[in-house]
Coordinates of N, CA, C and O in Angstrom, one line a residue:
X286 N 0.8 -1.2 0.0 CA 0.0 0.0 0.0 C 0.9 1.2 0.0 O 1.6 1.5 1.0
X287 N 0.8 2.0 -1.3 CA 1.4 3.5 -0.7 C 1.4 4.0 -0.4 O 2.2 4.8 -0.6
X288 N 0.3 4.3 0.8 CA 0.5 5.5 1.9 C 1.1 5.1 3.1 O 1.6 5.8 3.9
X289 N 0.8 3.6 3.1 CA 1.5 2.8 4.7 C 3.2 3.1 4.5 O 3.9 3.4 5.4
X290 N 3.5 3.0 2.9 CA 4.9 3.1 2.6 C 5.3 4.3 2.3 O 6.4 4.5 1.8
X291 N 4.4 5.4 2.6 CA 5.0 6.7 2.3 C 4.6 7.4 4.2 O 4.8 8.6 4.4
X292 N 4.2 6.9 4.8 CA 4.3 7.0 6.0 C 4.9 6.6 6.7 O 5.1 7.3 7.7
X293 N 5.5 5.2 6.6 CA 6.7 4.7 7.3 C 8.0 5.5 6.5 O 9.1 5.5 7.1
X294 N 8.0 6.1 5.6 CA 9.4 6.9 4.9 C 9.3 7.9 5.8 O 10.4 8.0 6.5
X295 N 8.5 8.6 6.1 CA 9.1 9.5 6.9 C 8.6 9.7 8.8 O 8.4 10.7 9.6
X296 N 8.5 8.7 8.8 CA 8.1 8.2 10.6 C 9.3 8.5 11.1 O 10.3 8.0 10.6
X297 N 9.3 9.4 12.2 CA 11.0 9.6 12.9 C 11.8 10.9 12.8 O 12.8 11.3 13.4
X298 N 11.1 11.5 11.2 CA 11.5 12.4 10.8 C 11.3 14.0 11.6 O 10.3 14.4 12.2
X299 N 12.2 14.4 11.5 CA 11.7 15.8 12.5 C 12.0 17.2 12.0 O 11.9 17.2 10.7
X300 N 12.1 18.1 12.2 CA 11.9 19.9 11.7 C 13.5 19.4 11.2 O 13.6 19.3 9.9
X301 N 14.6 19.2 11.9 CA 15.7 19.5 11.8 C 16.4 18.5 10.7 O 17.5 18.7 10.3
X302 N 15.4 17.5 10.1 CA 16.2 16.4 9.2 C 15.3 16.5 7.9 O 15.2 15.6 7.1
X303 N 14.7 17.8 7.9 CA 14.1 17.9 6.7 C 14.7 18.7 6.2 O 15.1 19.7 6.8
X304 N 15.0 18.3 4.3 CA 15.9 19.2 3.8 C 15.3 20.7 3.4 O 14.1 21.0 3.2
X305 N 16.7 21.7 3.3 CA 15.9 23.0 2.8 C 15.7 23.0 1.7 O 16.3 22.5 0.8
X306 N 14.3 24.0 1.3 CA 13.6 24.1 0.5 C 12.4 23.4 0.6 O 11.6 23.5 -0.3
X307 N 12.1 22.4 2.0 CA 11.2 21.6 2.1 C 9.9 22.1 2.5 O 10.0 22.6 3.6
X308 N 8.4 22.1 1.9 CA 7.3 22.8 2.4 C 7.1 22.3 3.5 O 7.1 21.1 3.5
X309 N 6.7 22.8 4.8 CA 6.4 22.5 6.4 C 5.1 22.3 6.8 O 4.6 21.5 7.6
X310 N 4.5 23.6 5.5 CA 3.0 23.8 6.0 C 2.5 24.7 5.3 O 3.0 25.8 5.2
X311 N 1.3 24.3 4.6 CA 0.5 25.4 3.9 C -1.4 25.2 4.3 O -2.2 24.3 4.6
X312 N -1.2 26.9 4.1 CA -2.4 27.1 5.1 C -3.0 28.0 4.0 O -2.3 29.0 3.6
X313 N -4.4 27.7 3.6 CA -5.3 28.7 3.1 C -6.6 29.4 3.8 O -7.4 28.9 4.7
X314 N -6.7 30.2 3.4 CA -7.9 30.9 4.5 C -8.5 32.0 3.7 O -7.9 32.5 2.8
X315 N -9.5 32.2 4.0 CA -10.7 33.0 3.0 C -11.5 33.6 3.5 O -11.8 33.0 4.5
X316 N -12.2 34.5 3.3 CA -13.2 35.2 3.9 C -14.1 35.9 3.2 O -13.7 36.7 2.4
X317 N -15.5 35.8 3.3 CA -16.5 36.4 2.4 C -17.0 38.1 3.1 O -17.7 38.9 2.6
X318 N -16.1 38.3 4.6 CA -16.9 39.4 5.4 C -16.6 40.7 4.6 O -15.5 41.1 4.5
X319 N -18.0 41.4 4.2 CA -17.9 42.4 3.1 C -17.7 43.7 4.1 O -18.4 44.1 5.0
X320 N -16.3 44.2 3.2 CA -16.2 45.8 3.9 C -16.1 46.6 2.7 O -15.6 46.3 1.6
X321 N -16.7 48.0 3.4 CA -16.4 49.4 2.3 C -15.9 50.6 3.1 O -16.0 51.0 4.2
X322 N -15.3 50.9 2.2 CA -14.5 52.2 2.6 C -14.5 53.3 1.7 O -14.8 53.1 0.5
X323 N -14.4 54.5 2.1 CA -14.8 55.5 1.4 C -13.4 56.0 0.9 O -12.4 55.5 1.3
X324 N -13.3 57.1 0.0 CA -12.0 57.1 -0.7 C -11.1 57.7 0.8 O -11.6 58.4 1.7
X325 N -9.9 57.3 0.7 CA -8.8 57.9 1.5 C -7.9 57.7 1.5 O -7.7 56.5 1.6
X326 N -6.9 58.2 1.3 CA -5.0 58.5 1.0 C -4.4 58.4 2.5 O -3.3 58.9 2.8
X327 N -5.3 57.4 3.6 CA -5.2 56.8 4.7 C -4.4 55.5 4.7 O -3.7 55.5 3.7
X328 N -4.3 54.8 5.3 CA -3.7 53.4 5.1 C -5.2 52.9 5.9 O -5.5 53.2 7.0
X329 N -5.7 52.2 5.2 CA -7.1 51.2 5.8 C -6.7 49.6 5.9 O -6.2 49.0 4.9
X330 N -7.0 48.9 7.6 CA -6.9 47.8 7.3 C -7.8 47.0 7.0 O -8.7 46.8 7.9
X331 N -7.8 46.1 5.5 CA -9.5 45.0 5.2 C -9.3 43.8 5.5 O -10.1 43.1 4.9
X332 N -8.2 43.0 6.4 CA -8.6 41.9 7.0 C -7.0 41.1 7.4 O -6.1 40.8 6.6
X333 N -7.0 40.9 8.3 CA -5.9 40.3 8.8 C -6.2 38.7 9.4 O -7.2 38.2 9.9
X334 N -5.1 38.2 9.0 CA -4.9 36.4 8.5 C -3.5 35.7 8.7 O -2.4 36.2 8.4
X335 N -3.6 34.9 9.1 CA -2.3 34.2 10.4 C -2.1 32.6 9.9 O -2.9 31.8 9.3
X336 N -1.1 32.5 10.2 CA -0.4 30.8 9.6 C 0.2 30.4 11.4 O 1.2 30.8 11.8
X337 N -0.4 29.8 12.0 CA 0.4 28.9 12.9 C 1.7 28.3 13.0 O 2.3 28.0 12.0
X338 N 2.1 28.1 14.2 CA 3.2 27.0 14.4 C 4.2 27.1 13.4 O 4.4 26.2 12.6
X339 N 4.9 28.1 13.4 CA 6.6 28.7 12.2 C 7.0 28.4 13.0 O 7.0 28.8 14.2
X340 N 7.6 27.6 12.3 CA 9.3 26.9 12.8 C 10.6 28.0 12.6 O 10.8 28.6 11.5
X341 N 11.6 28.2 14.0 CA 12.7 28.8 13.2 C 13.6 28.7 11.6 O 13.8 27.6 11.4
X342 N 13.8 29.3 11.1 CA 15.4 28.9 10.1 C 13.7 28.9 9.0 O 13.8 27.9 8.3
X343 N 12.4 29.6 8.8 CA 12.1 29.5 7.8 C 11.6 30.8 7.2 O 11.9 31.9 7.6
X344 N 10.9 30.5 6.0 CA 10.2 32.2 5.3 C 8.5 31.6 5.1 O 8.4 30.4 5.3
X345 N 7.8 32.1 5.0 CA 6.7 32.2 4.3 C 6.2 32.6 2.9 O 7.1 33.3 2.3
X346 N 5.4 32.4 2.4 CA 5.6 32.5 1.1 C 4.0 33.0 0.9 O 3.4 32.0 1.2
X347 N 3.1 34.0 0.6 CA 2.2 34.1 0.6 C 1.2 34.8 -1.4 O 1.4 35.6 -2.3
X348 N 0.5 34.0 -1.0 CA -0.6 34.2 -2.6 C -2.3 35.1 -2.4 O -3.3 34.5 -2.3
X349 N -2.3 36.4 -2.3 CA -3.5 36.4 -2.2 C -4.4 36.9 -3.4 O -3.8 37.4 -4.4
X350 N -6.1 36.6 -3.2 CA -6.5 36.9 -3.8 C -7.6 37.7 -3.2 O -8.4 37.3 -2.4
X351 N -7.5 39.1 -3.7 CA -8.6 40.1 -3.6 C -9.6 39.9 -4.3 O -9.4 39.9 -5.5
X352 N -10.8 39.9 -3.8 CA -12.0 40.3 -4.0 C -12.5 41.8 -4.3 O -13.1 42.2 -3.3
X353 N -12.3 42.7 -5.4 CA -12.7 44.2 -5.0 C -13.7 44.4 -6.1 O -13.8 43.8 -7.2
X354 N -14.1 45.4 -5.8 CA -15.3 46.0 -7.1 C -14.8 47.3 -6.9 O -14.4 47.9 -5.9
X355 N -14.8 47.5 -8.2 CA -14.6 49.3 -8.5 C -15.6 50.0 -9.6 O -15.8 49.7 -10.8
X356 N -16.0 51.1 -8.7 CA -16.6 51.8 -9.0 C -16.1 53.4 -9.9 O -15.4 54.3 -9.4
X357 N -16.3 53.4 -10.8 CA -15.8 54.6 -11.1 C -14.6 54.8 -11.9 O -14.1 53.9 -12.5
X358 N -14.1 55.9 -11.8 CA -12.2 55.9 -11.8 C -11.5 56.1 -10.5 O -11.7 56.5 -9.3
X359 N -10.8 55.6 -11.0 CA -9.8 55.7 -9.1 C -8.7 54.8 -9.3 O -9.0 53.9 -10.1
X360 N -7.6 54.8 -8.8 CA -6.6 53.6 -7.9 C -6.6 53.6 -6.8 O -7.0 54.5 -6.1
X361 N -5.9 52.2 -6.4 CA -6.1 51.7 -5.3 C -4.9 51.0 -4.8 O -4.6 50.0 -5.5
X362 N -4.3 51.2 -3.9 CA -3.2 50.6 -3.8 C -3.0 49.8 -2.6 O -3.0 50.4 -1.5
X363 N -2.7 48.5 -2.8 CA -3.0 47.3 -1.7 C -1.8 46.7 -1.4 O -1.1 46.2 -2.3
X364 N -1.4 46.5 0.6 CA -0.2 45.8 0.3 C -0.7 44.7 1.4 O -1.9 44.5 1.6
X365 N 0.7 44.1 2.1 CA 0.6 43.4 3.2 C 1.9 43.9 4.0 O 2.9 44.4 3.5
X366 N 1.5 43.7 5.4 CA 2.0 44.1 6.1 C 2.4 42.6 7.6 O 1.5 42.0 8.1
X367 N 3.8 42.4 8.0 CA 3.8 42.0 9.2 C 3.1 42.5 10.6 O 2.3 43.4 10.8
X368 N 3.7 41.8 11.4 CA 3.4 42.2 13.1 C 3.7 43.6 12.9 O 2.9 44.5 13.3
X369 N 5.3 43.8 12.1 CA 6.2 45.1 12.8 C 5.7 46.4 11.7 O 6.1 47.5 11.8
X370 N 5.0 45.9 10.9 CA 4.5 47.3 10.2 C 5.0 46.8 8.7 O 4.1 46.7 7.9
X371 N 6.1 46.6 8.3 CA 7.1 46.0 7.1 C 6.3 45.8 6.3 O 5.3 45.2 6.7
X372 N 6.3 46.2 5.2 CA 5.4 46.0 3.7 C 6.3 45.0 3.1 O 7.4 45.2 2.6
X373 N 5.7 43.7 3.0 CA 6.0 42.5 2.2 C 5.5 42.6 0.9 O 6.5 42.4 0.2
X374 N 4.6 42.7 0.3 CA 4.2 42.9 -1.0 C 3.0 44.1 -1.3 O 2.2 44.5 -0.5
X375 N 3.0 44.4 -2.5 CA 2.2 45.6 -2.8 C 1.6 45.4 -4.5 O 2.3 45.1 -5.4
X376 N 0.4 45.7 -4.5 CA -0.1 46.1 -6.1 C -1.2 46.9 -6.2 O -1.9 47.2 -5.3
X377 N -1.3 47.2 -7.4 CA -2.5 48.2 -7.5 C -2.9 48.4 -8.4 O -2.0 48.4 -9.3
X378 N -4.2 48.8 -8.9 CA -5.2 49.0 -9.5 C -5.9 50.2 -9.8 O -6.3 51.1 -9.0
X379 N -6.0 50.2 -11.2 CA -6.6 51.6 -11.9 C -8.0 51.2 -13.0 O -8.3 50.5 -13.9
X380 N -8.6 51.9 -12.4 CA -9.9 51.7 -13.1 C -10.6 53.0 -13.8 O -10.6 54.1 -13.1
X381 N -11.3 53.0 -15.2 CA -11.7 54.6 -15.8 C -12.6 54.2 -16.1 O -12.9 53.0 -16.2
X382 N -13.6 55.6 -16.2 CA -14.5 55.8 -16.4 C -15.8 55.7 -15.3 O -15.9 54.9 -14.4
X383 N -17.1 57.2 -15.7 CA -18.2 56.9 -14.4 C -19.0 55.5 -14.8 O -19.3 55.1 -16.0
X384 N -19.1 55.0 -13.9 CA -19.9 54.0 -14.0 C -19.7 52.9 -14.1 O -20.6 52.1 -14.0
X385 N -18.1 52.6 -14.5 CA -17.4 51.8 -14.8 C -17.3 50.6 -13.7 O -16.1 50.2 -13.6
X386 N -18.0 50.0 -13.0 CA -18.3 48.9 -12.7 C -17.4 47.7 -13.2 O -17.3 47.3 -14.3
X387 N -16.8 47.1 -12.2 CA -15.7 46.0 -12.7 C -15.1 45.4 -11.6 O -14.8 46.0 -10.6
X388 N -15.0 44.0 -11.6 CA -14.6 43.0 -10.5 C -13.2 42.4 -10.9 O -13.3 41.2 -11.3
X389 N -11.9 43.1 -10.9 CA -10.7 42.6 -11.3 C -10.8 41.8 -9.6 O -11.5 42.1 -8.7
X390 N -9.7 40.7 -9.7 CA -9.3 40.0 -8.7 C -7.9 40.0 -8.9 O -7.3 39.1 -9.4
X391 N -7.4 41.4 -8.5 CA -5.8 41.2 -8.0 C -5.1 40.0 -7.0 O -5.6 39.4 -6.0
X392 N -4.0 39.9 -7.7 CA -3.5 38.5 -6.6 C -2.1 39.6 -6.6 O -1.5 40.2 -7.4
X393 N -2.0 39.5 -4.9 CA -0.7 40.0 -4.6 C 0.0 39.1 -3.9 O -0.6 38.3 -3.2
X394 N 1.5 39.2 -4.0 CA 1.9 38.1 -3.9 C 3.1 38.6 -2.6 O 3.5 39.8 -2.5
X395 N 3.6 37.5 -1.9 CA 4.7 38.4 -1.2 C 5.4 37.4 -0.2 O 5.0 36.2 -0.2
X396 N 6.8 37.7 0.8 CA 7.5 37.0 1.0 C 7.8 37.4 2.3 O 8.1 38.6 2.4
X397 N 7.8 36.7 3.3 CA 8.5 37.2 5.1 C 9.7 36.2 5.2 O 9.5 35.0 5.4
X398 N 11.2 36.8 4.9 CA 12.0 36.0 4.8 C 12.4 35.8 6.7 O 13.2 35.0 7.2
X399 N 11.7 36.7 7.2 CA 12.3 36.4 9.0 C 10.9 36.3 9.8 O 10.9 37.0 10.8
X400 N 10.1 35.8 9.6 CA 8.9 35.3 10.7 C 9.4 34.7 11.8 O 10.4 34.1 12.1
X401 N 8.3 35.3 12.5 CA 8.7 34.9 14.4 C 8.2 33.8 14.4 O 7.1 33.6 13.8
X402 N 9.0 32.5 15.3 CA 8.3 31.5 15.5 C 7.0 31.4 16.0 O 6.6 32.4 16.6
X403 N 6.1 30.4 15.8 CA 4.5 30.9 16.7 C 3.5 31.1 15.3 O 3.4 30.7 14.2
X404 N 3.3 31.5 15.8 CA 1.9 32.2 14.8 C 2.1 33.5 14.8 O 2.0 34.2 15.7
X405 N 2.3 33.8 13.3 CA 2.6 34.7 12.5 C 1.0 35.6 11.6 O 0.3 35.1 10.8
X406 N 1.0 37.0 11.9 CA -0.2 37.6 11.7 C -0.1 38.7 10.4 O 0.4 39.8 10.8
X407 N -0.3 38.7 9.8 CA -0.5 39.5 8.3 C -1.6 40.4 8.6 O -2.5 40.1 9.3
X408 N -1.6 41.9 7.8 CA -2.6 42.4 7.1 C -2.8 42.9 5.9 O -2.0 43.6 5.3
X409 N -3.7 42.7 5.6 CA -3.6 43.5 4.1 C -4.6 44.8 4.3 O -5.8 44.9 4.6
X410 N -3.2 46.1 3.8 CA -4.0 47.2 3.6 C -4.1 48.0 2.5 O -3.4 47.9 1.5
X411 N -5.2 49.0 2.5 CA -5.1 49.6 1.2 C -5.1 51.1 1.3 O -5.4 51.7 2.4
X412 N -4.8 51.7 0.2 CA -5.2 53.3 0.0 C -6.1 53.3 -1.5 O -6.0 52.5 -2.4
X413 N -6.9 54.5 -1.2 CA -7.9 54.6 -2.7 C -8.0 56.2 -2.6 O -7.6 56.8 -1.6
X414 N -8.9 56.6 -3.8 CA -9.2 57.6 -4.1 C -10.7 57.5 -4.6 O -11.3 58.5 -5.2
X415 N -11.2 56.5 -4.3 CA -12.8 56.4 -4.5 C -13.3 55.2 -3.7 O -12.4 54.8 -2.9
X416 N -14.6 54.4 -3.5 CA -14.9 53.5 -2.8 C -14.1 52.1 -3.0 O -13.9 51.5 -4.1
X417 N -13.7 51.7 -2.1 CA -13.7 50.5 -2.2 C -14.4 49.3 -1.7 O -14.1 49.1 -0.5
X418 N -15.2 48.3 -2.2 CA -15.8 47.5 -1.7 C -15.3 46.0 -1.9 O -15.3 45.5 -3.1
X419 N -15.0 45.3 -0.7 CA -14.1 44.3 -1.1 C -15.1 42.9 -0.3 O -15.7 43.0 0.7
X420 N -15.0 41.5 -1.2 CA -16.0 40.7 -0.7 C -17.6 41.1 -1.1 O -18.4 40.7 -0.4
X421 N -17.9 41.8 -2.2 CA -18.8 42.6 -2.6 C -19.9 41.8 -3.5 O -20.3 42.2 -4.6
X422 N -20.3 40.5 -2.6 CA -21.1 39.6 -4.0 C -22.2 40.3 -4.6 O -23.1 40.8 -3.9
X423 N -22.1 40.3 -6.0 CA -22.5 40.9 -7.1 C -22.7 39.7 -8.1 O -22.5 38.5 -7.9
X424 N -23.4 40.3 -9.5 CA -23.0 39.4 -10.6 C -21.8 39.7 -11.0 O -21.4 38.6 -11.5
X425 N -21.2 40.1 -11.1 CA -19.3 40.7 -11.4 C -18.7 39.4 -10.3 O -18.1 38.4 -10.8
X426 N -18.8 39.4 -9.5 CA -18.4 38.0 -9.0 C -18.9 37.4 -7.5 O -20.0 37.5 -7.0
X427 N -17.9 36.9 -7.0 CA -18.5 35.9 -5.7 C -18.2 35.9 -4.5 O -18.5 35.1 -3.7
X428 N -17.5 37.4 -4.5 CA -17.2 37.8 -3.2 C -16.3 37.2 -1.9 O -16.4 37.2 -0.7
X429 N -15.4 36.7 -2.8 CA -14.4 35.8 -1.5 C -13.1 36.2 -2.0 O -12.8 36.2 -3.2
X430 N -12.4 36.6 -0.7 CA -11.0 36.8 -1.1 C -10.3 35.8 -0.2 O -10.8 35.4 0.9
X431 N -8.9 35.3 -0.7 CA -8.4 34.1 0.1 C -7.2 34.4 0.0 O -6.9 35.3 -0.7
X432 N -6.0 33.4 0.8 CA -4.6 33.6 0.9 C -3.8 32.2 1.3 O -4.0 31.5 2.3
X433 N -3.0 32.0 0.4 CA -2.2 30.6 0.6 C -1.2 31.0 1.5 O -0.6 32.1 1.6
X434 N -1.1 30.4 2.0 CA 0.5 30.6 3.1 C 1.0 29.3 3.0 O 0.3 28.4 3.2
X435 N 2.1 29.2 2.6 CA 3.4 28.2 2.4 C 4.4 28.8 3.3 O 4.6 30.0 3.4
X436 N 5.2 27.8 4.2 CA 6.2 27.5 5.3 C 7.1 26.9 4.4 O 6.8 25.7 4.2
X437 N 7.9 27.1 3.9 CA 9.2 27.0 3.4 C 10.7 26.9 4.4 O 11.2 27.9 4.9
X438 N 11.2 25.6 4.5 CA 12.5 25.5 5.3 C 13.6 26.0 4.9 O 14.2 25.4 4.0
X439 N 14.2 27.1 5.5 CA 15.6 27.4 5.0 C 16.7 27.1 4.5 O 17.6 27.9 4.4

């Protein structure tokens, strides 16, 4: 049976005898809870999202995907942030015209090459110049944004 034999392969095995570059742990998480914000050249936070149990000597590796509707013209500029404030990745979005109605799903992507052991907490924030409405089910789409987190061994 191959799983009895791919479970006895690594019975015994521990953090310290796994080679680097080896995945530890991946964690996805999603959320449909709809928020809006009105335009502001603020830093707004729209949801913060955490990976358990980091092991020393690793990075994280994260994939998200935004859920936004845009209204109008405007940009929008969306990053992530650690515990300590540190902008790990950043993208953004330009939308024209009134009326202009449109459900792009930016994926921003990004990297903590020094995570604290424990459980490690992320946010993703944004700035705009017009509404933003994120998790916004519509017919434009389905209102879930989500985020892979990959534990990568040093």
């Amino acid at each position: 049976n191959g799983t009895i034999a791919l479970a006895s392969q690594f019975s015994g095995m521990t953090h310290e005898s796994v080679p680097s570059g080896s995945v530890l742990q991946l964690v996805t998480v999603a959320t449909s809870t709809a928020t809006i914000s009105n335009g502001t050249a603020t830093a707004v936070g729209l949801w913060a999202f955490s990976i358990p149990n980091v092991k020393a000597g690793s990075s994280i590796f994260g994939s998200l995907n935004i859920s936004t509707l845009n209204e109008n013209t405007g940009s929008k500029s969306f990053w992530v942030e650690d515990a300590s404030g540190a902008v790990l990745g950043s993208a953004k979005i330009r939308t024209a015209g009134l009326g202009a109605w449109n459900m792009p799903m930016p994926t921003l992507q990004f990297k903590d090459t020094s995570p604290s052991m424990g459980t490690n907490t992320y946010t993703l924030k944004v700035t705009h110049n017009n509404v933003v409405y994120m998790n916004y089910a519509t017919d434009y789409g389905n209102g879930v944004s989500s985020v892979t987190l990959t534990e990568i061994k040093q």
